[in-house]
mmCIF file of C-alpha atoms in Angstrom:
data_model
loop_
_atom_site.group_PDB
_atom_site.id
_atom_site.type_symbol
_atom_site.label_atom_id
_atom_site.label_comp_id
_atom_site.label_asym_id
_atom_site.label_seq_id
_atom_site.Cartn_x
_atom_site.Cartn_y
_atom_site.Cartn_z
ATOM 1 C CA MET A 1 -34.425 -42.960 18.125
ATOM 2 C CA ALA A 2 -31.402 -44.991 19.287
ATOM 3 C CA ARG A 3 -28.169 -44.191 17.554
ATOM 4 C CA THR A 4 -26.599 -46.837 15.396
ATOM 5 C CA LYS A 5 -23.467 -48.493 16.701
ATOM 6 C CA PRO A 6 -20.206 -46.756 15.691
ATOM 7 C CA SER A 7 -18.598 -48.264 12.606
ATOM 8 C CA THR A 8 -15.354 -50.162 12.802
ATOM 9 C CA ALA A 9 -13.712 -47.474 10.694
ATOM 10 C CA HIS A 10 -14.800 -44.651 13.053
ATOM 11 C CA LEU A 11 -13.561 -46.573 16.112
ATOM 12 C CA ALA A 12 -10.268 -47.303 14.387
ATOM 13 C CA LEU A 13 -9.720 -43.525 13.706
ATOM 14 C CA VAL A 14 -10.684 -42.661 17.308
ATOM 15 C CA ARG A 15 -8.013 -45.192 18.559
ATOM 16 C CA ALA A 16 -5.389 -43.803 16.184
ATOM 17 C CA LEU A 17 -6.001 -40.241 17.455
ATOM 18 C CA LYS A 18 -5.839 -41.458 21.077
ATOM 19 C CA GLU A 19 -2.447 -42.992 20.340
ATOM 20 C CA HIS A 20 -1.225 -39.522 19.352
ATOM 21 C CA GLY A 21 -2.692 -37.888 22.453
ATOM 22 C CA PHE A 22 -5.876 -36.493 21.063
ATOM 23 C CA LYS A 23 -9.431 -37.319 22.139
ATOM 24 C CA ALA A 24 -12.294 -37.636 19.777
ATOM 25 C CA THR A 25 -15.642 -39.496 19.877
ATOM 26 C CA PRO A 26 -17.136 -41.582 17.096
ATOM 27 C CA THR A 27 -19.871 -38.920 16.860
ATOM 28 C CA GLN A 28 -17.303 -36.217 16.183
ATOM 29 C CA VAL A 29 -15.575 -38.360 13.553
ATOM 30 C CA GLU A 30 -18.903 -38.972 11.893
ATOM 31 C CA ARG A 31 -19.595 -35.185 11.893
ATOM 32 C CA TRP A 32 -16.190 -34.506 10.268
ATOM 33 C CA GLN A 33 -17.043 -36.947 7.499
ATOM 34 C CA GLN A 34 -20.518 -35.489 6.994
ATOM 35 C CA ASN A 35 -18.921 -32.068 6.576
ATOM 36 C CA SER A 36 -16.590 -33.560 3.884
ATOM 37 C CA TRP A 37 -13.457 -32.797 5.972
ATOM 38 C CA LEU A 38 -12.709 -36.509 5.723
ATOM 39 C CA PRO A 39 -13.325 -38.733 2.731
ATOM 40 C CA LYS A 40 -15.513 -41.870 2.889
ATOM 41 C CA PRO A 41 -14.238 -44.479 5.391
ATOM 42 C CA SER A 42 -13.497 -46.866 2.573
ATOM 43 C CA ALA A 43 -10.550 -44.615 1.648
ATOM 44 C CA TRP A 44 -9.079 -44.411 5.200
ATOM 45 C CA PHE A 45 -7.089 -47.617 5.324
ATOM 46 C CA GLU A 46 -3.934 -49.017 3.835
ATOM 47 C CA PRO A 47 -4.646 -51.747 1.225
ATOM 48 C CA ASP A 48 -5.727 -54.976 2.940
ATOM 49 C CA SER A 49 -4.778 -53.550 6.285
ATOM 50 C CA PRO A 50 -6.611 -52.144 9.400
ATOM 51 C CA THR A 51 -3.970 -49.292 9.593
ATOM 52 C CA ILE A 52 -5.247 -45.758 8.936
ATOM 53 C CA GLN A 53 -3.319 -44.103 6.068
ATOM 54 C CA PRO A 54 -0.899 -41.364 7.130
ATOM 55 C CA HIS A 55 -2.601 -38.558 5.170
ATOM 56 C CA ILE A 56 -6.029 -39.479 6.670
ATOM 57 C CA LEU A 57 -4.530 -39.481 10.179
ATOM 58 C CA HIS A 58 -2.899 -36.122 9.417
ATOM 59 C CA GLN A 59 -6.269 -34.661 8.409
ATOM 60 C CA ALA A 60 -7.962 -36.145 11.548
ATOM 61 C CA LEU A 61 -5.192 -34.643 13.744
ATOM 62 C CA HIS A 62 -5.861 -31.230 12.154
ATOM 63 C CA LEU A 63 -9.549 -31.640 12.996
ATOM 64 C CA ALA A 64 -8.920 -32.812 16.535
ATOM 65 C CA ILE A 65 -6.860 -29.640 17.113
ATOM 66 C CA THR A 66 -9.046 -27.146 15.251
ATOM 67 C CA ALA A 67 -12.665 -28.357 15.191
ATOM 68 C CA ARG A 68 -14.831 -27.099 18.053
ATOM 69 C CA GLN A 69 -18.609 -27.143 18.462
ATOM 70 C CA GLY A 70 -20.107 -23.890 17.136
ATOM 71 C CA ARG A 71 -16.797 -22.595 15.799
ATOM 72 C CA GLY A 72 -15.913 -22.292 12.123
ATOM 73 C CA MET A 73 -12.993 -24.165 10.681
ATOM 74 C CA GLY A 74 -11.744 -21.153 8.679
ATOM 75 C CA TRP A 75 -9.287 -21.729 5.846
ATOM 76 C CA ILE A 76 -8.176 -25.013 7.443
ATOM 77 C CA GLY A 77 -11.594 -26.436 6.594
ATOM 78 C CA TRP A 78 -11.114 -25.238 3.009
ATOM 79 C CA HIS A 79 -7.682 -26.930 2.969
ATOM 80 C CA LEU A 80 -9.251 -30.268 4.011
ATOM 81 C CA TRP A 81 -12.055 -29.898 1.397
ATOM 82 C CA ALA A 82 -9.445 -29.215 -1.244
ATOM 83 C CA ALA A 83 -7.302 -32.176 -0.104
ATOM 84 C CA ASN A 84 -10.237 -34.538 -0.454
ATOM 85 C CA ALA A 85 -11.179 -33.083 -3.879
ATOM 86 C CA THR A 86 -14.551 -34.773 -4.207
ATOM 87 C CA THR A 87 -17.528 -33.266 -6.124
ATOM 88 C CA ASP A 88 -19.176 -32.436 -2.876
ATOM 89 C CA SER A 89 -16.144 -30.759 -1.289
ATOM 90 C CA ALA A 90 -15.493 -28.776 -4.523
ATOM 91 C CA GLN A 91 -19.047 -27.471 -4.401
ATOM 92 C CA ARG A 92 -18.710 -26.522 -0.745
ATOM 93 C CA LEU A 93 -15.516 -24.666 -1.562
ATOM 94 C CA ARG A 94 -17.220 -22.908 -4.500
ATOM 95 C CA THR A 95 -20.064 -21.714 -2.261
ATOM 96 C CA ASP A 96 -17.788 -20.576 0.558
ATOM 97 C CA LEU A 97 -15.305 -18.819 -1.735
ATOM 98 C CA VAL A 98 -18.054 -16.864 -3.528
ATOM 99 C CA ALA A 99 -19.652 -15.872 -0.231
ATOM 100 C CA SER A 100 -16.297 -14.695 1.071
ATOM 101 C CA LEU A 101 -15.645 -12.623 -2.007
ATOM 102 C CA LYS A 102 -19.073 -11.018 -1.823
ATOM 103 C CA ARG A 103 -18.830 -10.331 1.896
ATOM 104 C CA PRO A 104 -17.675 -6.656 1.591
ATOM 105 C CA LEU A 105 -20.747 -5.886 -0.461
ATOM 106 C CA ALA A 106 -23.096 -7.802 1.863
ATOM 107 C CA ARG A 107 -21.589 -6.072 4.922
ATOM 108 C CA ALA A 108 -22.116 -2.656 3.249
ATOM 109 C CA GLY A 109 -25.606 -3.472 2.175
ATOM 110 C CA VAL A 110 -24.859 -3.341 -1.523
ATOM 111 C CA ASP A 111 -27.235 -5.900 -3.007
ATOM 112 C CA LYS A 112 -26.227 -5.527 -6.644
ATOM 113 C CA ILE A 113 -23.328 -3.963 -8.528
ATOM 114 C CA PRO A 114 -24.559 -1.258 -10.981
ATOM 115 C CA THR A 115 -23.781 -2.272 -14.544
ATOM 116 C CA GLY A 116 -23.401 -0.485 -17.808
ATOM 117 C CA ASN A 117 -20.998 2.056 -19.456
ATOM 118 C CA SER A 118 -23.126 5.190 -18.919
ATOM 119 C CA ASP A 119 -21.996 8.075 -16.691
ATOM 120 C CA ARG A 120 -24.914 7.200 -14.410
ATOM 121 C CA ALA A 121 -23.729 3.656 -13.967
ATOM 122 C CA PHE A 122 -20.150 4.757 -13.433
ATOM 123 C CA LYS A 123 -21.199 7.222 -10.698
ATOM 124 C CA ALA A 124 -23.439 4.581 -9.123
ATOM 125 C CA ARG A 125 -20.447 2.203 -8.896
ATOM 126 C CA GLN A 126 -18.326 4.951 -7.373
ATOM 127 C CA ALA A 127 -20.981 5.552 -4.742
ATOM 128 C CA ALA A 128 -21.217 1.860 -4.020
ATOM 129 C CA ALA A 129 -17.457 1.656 -3.677
ATOM 130 C CA THR A 130 -17.483 4.515 -1.134
ATOM 131 C CA LYS A 131 -20.226 2.667 0.756
ATOM 132 C CA VAL A 132 -18.162 -0.577 0.735
ATOM 133 C CA LEU A 133 -15.093 1.146 2.068
ATOM 134 C CA GLY A 134 -16.996 3.096 4.697
ATOM 135 C CA LYS A 135 -15.560 5.603 7.111
ATOM 136 C CA ARG A 136 -13.928 3.127 9.509
ATOM 137 C CA ARG A 137 -10.395 3.685 10.603
ATOM 138 C CA LEU A 138 -7.879 1.623 8.523
ATOM 139 C CA PRO A 139 -5.064 -0.128 10.355
ATOM 140 C CA ARG A 140 -1.411 0.336 9.551
ATOM 141 C CA ARG A 141 0.127 -2.967 8.562
ATOM 142 C CA ASP A 142 3.825 -2.704 7.565
ATOM 143 C CA LEU A 143 4.540 -6.381 8.031
ATOM 144 C CA ASP A 144 8.150 -6.130 6.834
ATOM 145 C CA GLU A 145 8.953 -3.322 9.244
ATOM 146 C CA THR A 146 7.203 -5.077 12.105
ATOM 147 C CA LEU A 147 9.279 -8.195 11.595
ATOM 148 C CA ARG A 148 12.479 -6.193 11.446
ATOM 149 C CA ALA A 149 11.571 -4.492 14.787
ATOM 150 C CA HIS A 150 10.915 -7.874 16.401
ATOM 151 C CA ALA A 151 14.126 -9.307 15.105
ATOM 152 C CA ALA A 152 16.038 -6.276 16.435
ATOM 153 C CA GLU A 153 14.612 -7.011 19.858
ATOM 154 C CA ALA A 154 16.183 -10.482 19.528
ATOM 155 C CA GLY A 155 19.494 -8.983 18.448
ATOM 156 C CA LEU A 156 19.125 -9.712 14.758
ATOM 157 C CA GLU A 157 19.440 -7.168 11.958
ATOM 158 C CA LEU A 158 17.320 -8.033 8.902
ATOM 159 C CA PRO A 159 17.631 -6.477 5.403
ATOM 160 C CA ARG A 160 14.710 -4.495 4.147
ATOM 161 C CA SER A 161 12.619 -6.162 1.521
ATOM 162 C CA PRO A 162 13.036 -4.174 -1.701
ATOM 163 C CA GLY A 163 9.717 -2.642 -2.816
ATOM 164 C CA ALA A 164 7.838 -3.717 0.312
ATOM 165 C CA LEU A 165 4.527 -1.971 0.599
ATOM 166 C CA PRO A 166 4.618 0.196 3.782
ATOM 167 C CA ASN A 167 0.967 -0.205 4.465
ATOM 168 C CA VAL A 168 -1.443 -2.431 2.503
ATOM 169 C CA PHE A 169 -4.355 -0.593 4.120
ATOM 170 C CA HIS A 170 -3.275 2.930 3.002
ATOM 171 C CA ARG A 171 -6.414 4.970 2.315
ATOM 172 C CA ALA A 172 -5.421 5.638 -1.329
ATOM 173 C CA LEU A 173 -4.916 1.957 -2.052
ATOM 174 C CA MET A 174 -8.185 1.024 -0.320
ATOM 175 C CA ASN A 175 -10.089 3.600 -2.383
ATOM 176 C CA ALA A 176 -8.544 2.288 -5.587
ATOM 177 C CA GLY A 177 -9.228 -1.353 -4.524
ATOM 178 C CA ALA A 178 -12.848 -0.604 -3.770
ATOM 179 C CA ARG A 179 -13.361 0.909 -7.211
ATOM 180 C CA LEU A 180 -11.616 -2.027 -8.828
ATOM 181 C CA LEU A 181 -13.812 -4.437 -6.861
ATOM 182 C CA LEU A 182 -16.964 -2.753 -8.104
ATOM 183 C CA GLY A 183 -16.035 -1.719 -11.633
ATOM 184 C CA GLY A 184 -12.815 -3.557 -12.627
ATOM 185 C CA ALA A 185 -10.204 -2.111 -14.897
ATOM 186 C CA ALA A 186 -12.776 -0.238 -16.942
ATOM 187 C CA ASP A 187 -13.452 2.106 -13.995
ATOM 188 C CA LEU A 188 -9.864 2.565 -12.842
ATOM 189 C CA GLY A 189 -7.042 3.003 -15.315
ATOM 190 C CA SER A 190 -3.398 2.057 -14.722
ATOM 191 C CA GLU A 191 -2.450 5.719 -14.128
ATOM 192 C CA GLU A 192 -4.976 6.140 -11.271
ATOM 193 C CA LEU A 193 -3.669 2.896 -9.674
ATOM 194 C CA LEU A 194 -0.089 4.161 -9.987
ATOM 195 C CA GLY A 195 -1.123 7.386 -8.478
ATOM 196 C CA ALA A 196 -2.501 5.549 -5.434
ATOM 197 C CA LEU A 197 0.777 3.598 -5.212
ATOM 198 C CA GLU A 198 2.707 6.886 -5.200
ATOM 199 C CA GLN A 199 0.727 8.066 -2.195
ATOM 200 C CA ALA A 200 1.195 4.781 -0.391
ATOM 201 C CA MET A 201 4.902 4.379 -1.288
ATOM 202 C CA PRO A 202 6.354 7.954 -1.324
ATOM 203 C CA ASN A 203 9.961 6.614 -1.023
ATOM 204 C CA HIS A 204 9.732 4.373 -4.118
ATOM 205 C CA THR A 205 9.367 6.908 -6.909
ATOM 206 C CA GLU A 206 11.977 5.174 -9.108
ATOM 207 C CA MET A 207 10.170 1.816 -8.899
ATOM 208 C CA ILE A 208 6.851 3.376 -9.617
ATOM 209 C CA GLU A 209 8.217 5.321 -12.601
ATOM 210 C CA ARG A 210 9.580 1.998 -14.002
ATOM 211 C CA MET A 211 6.058 0.558 -13.584
ATOM 212 C CA ARG A 212 4.608 3.555 -15.309
ATOM 213 C CA GLU A 213 7.048 3.154 -18.240
ATOM 214 C CA GLU A 214 6.103 -0.489 -18.509
ATOM 215 C CA CYS A 215 2.443 0.476 -18.722
ATOM 216 C CA ARG A 216 3.246 3.044 -21.402
ATOM 217 C CA GLN A 217 5.192 0.578 -23.510
ATOM 218 C CA ALA A 218 2.488 -2.054 -23.123
ATOM 219 C CA GLU A 219 -0.143 0.519 -24.139
ATOM 220 C CA LEU A 220 1.893 1.382 -27.270
ATOM 221 C CA ALA A 221 1.924 -2.341 -28.093
ATOM 222 C CA GLY A 222 -1.844 -2.480 -27.646
ATOM 223 C CA THR A 223 -1.896 -4.171 -24.276
ATOM 224 C CA ASP A 224 -3.584 -3.036 -21.056
ATOM 225 C CA LEU A 225 -1.624 -4.593 -18.181
ATOM 226 C CA LEU A 226 -4.323 -3.876 -15.650
ATOM 227 C CA ALA A 227 -6.869 -5.650 -17.880
ATOM 228 C CA GLN A 228 -4.776 -8.825 -17.550
ATOM 229 C CA SER A 229 -4.982 -8.899 -13.770
ATOM 230 C CA PRO A 230 -7.434 -10.938 -11.646
ATOM 231 C CA TRP A 231 -9.053 -7.614 -10.759
ATOM 232 C CA ALA A 232 -9.713 -6.777 -14.434
ATOM 233 C CA GLN A 233 -13.425 -7.611 -14.321
ATOM 234 C CA GLY A 234 -13.918 -6.658 -10.683
ATOM 235 C CA LEU A 235 -15.930 -8.795 -8.319
ATOM 236 C CA PRO A 236 -18.215 -10.253 -11.029
ATOM 237 C CA GLY A 237 -15.158 -11.576 -12.847
ATOM 238 C CA MET A 238 -13.694 -13.060 -9.688
ATOM 239 C CA VAL A 239 -16.936 -14.751 -8.853
ATOM 240 C CA ARG A 240 -17.205 -16.025 -12.444
ATOM 241 C CA THR A 241 -13.641 -17.411 -12.228
ATOM 242 C CA VAL A 242 -14.550 -19.486 -9.174
ATOM 243 C CA GLU A 243 -17.958 -20.576 -10.405
ATOM 244 C CA THR A 244 -16.682 -21.767 -13.812
ATOM 245 C CA ALA A 245 -13.442 -23.413 -12.645
ATOM 246 C CA ASP A 246 -13.081 -27.107 -13.074
ATOM 247 C CA ASP A 247 -13.545 -28.995 -9.770
ATOM 248 C CA ARG A 248 -10.025 -30.372 -9.937
ATOM 249 C CA ASP A 249 -8.413 -27.023 -10.740
ATOM 250 C CA LEU A 250 -10.465 -25.298 -7.999
ATOM 251 C CA CYS A 251 -9.384 -27.877 -5.353
ATOM 252 C CA HIS A 252 -5.733 -27.729 -6.530
ATOM 253 C CA ALA A 253 -5.780 -23.872 -6.268
ATOM 254 C CA VAL A 254 -7.231 -23.816 -2.837
ATOM 255 C CA HIS A 255 -4.970 -26.611 -1.608
ATOM 256 C CA THR A 256 -1.867 -24.760 -2.915
ATOM 257 C CA CYS A 257 -2.888 -21.363 -1.419
ATOM 258 C CA THR A 258 -3.898 -22.809 1.987
ATOM 259 C CA LEU A 259 -0.785 -24.948 2.129
ATOM 260 C CA ALA A 260 1.406 -21.923 1.548
ATOM 261 C CA THR A 261 -0.556 -19.886 4.041
ATOM 262 C CA GLY A 262 -0.139 -22.629 6.652
ATOM 263 C CA ALA A 263 3.568 -22.809 6.001
ATOM 264 C CA LEU A 264 3.972 -19.058 6.575
ATOM 265 C CA HIS A 265 1.899 -19.200 9.742
ATOM 266 C CA ASP A 266 3.962 -22.114 11.049
ATOM 267 C CA LEU A 267 7.206 -20.270 10.321
ATOM 268 C CA LEU A 268 5.986 -17.230 12.202
ATOM 269 C CA ARG A 269 4.993 -19.351 15.149
ATOM 270 C CA ARG A 270 8.344 -21.035 15.276
ATOM 271 C CA SER A 271 10.188 -17.693 14.960
ATOM 272 C CA SER A 272 8.949 -16.636 18.420
ATOM 273 C CA VAL A 273 11.271 -19.222 19.915
ATOM 274 C CA GLU A 274 13.754 -19.430 17.062
ATOM 275 C CA PRO A 275 14.321 -15.786 15.978
ATOM 276 C CA GLU A 276 17.148 -16.845 13.674
ATOM 277 C CA ILE A 277 14.388 -18.097 11.361
ATOM 278 C CA PHE A 278 13.752 -14.442 10.436
ATOM 279 C CA ALA A 279 16.907 -14.066 8.366
ATOM 280 C CA PRO A 280 16.294 -16.805 5.716
ATOM 281 C CA LEU A 281 12.524 -16.116 5.898
ATOM 282 C CA THR A 282 12.705 -12.447 4.891
ATOM 283 C CA GLY A 283 15.390 -13.209 2.312
ATOM 284 C CA ASP A 284 13.236 -15.790 0.479
ATOM 285 C CA VAL A 285 11.509 -14.834 -2.781
ATOM 286 C CA MET A 286 8.181 -16.084 -1.474
ATOM 287 C CA TRP A 287 8.350 -13.630 1.356
ATOM 288 C CA ARG A 288 9.311 -10.685 -0.815
ATOM 289 C CA GLU A 289 6.774 -11.370 -3.566
ATOM 290 C CA TRP A 290 3.781 -12.460 -1.494
ATOM 291 C CA ALA A 291 3.945 -12.378 2.321
ATOM 292 C CA VAL A 292 4.856 -8.685 2.614
ATOM 293 C CA SER A 293 1.917 -7.831 0.418
ATOM 294 C CA GLY A 294 -0.705 -9.635 2.470
ATOM 295 C CA GLY A 295 0.113 -13.329 2.265
ATOM 296 C CA ILE A 296 0.020 -13.662 6.115
ATOM 297 C CA THR A 297 -3.719 -13.938 6.553
ATOM 298 C CA PRO A 298 -5.406 -12.645 9.658
ATOM 299 C CA GLU A 299 -7.900 -14.723 11.609
ATOM 300 C CA GLY A 300 -11.588 -14.868 10.819
ATOM 301 C CA ALA A 301 -13.499 -13.481 7.814
ATOM 302 C CA PRO A 302 -10.633 -11.183 6.625
ATOM 303 C CA GLY A 303 -8.290 -14.197 6.429
ATOM 304 C CA LEU A 304 -10.875 -16.166 4.407
ATOM 305 C CA ALA A 305 -11.249 -13.233 2.019
ATOM 306 C CA ALA A 306 -7.418 -13.164 1.598
ATOM 307 C CA VAL A 307 -7.267 -16.841 0.763
ATOM 308 C CA ALA A 308 -10.210 -16.466 -1.666
ATOM 309 C CA LEU A 309 -8.382 -13.656 -3.454
ATOM 310 C CA ASN A 310 -5.250 -15.752 -3.550
ATOM 311 C CA THR A 311 -7.241 -18.613 -5.079
ATOM 312 C CA VAL A 312 -8.685 -16.334 -7.798
ATOM 313 C CA GLN A 313 -5.255 -15.147 -8.620
ATOM 314 C CA TYR A 314 -3.973 -18.718 -8.832
ATOM 315 C CA LEU A 315 -6.852 -19.790 -11.062
ATOM 316 C CA THR A 316 -6.366 -16.740 -13.276
ATOM 317 C CA GLY A 317 -2.720 -17.789 -13.676
ATOM 318 C CA LEU A 318 -3.815 -21.319 -14.730
ATOM 319 C CA LEU A 319 -6.136 -19.813 -17.341
ATOM 320 C CA HIS A 320 -3.313 -17.698 -18.843
ATOM 321 C CA ALA A 321 -0.618 -20.400 -18.558
#
């Protein structure tokens, strides 16, 4: 069957991309739209004008740079879905976020999380958590120390980030995280989590003791701080948060998290030629509170999982605001 002639809108976007040095075909543009990475063509133009709106052109430039046949878009695709914020793009986000959150279980062959409060169910969840974590070698990822070392090579001395986690992949933390993922706060109390932090951060005893005292005071007041976290209900609670979120809230959360992730990636790219960026970057509150604890997402599926967790945390914050 012969293909239909490219629409005026598709041809206009192809010309606009060409003016910026990027090549795309009408077929590619049509595919981008079918994947909901671009809104309907009726929303592309300035009012009563043949000029493509700047934000549409910006999205198309992202696609021209990133989209390749047979290659996933990663969190950039999520960012574009969130930016368009249609019913269709929100549903695509929901599906992908849930799949990404469930990926550790699927990879480990855990089809269903054991439920119930019995000893048998508790031990079954522990066994499943051990299976999820596996015996693979865990990397060391002291992002703060790595940046300080790179800065030193460029002749810059950076301050240490107070309370920076030396290794987010420390075995004790991963064990605790796997148990939280499967059973939530009911299977792992605050004291066990603090014990894992003590092993991962042996030089921060005063900070951990302050956290322990905060937990004690909260417990005396009838509050479980761990139960208030996004991990409180484990993976089922995270999935439920995504599945029940309002479309608008979901898109807003993903847009915010991917925008922040993109900003951090851009700053790191620029720092390779402008090492002086390191000083204000590591001194910024966003860096101390988020980036050093895993805000710099890796490529591929682990990066998507990180953005998915950030989104759940953001949505949980909206619910408790």
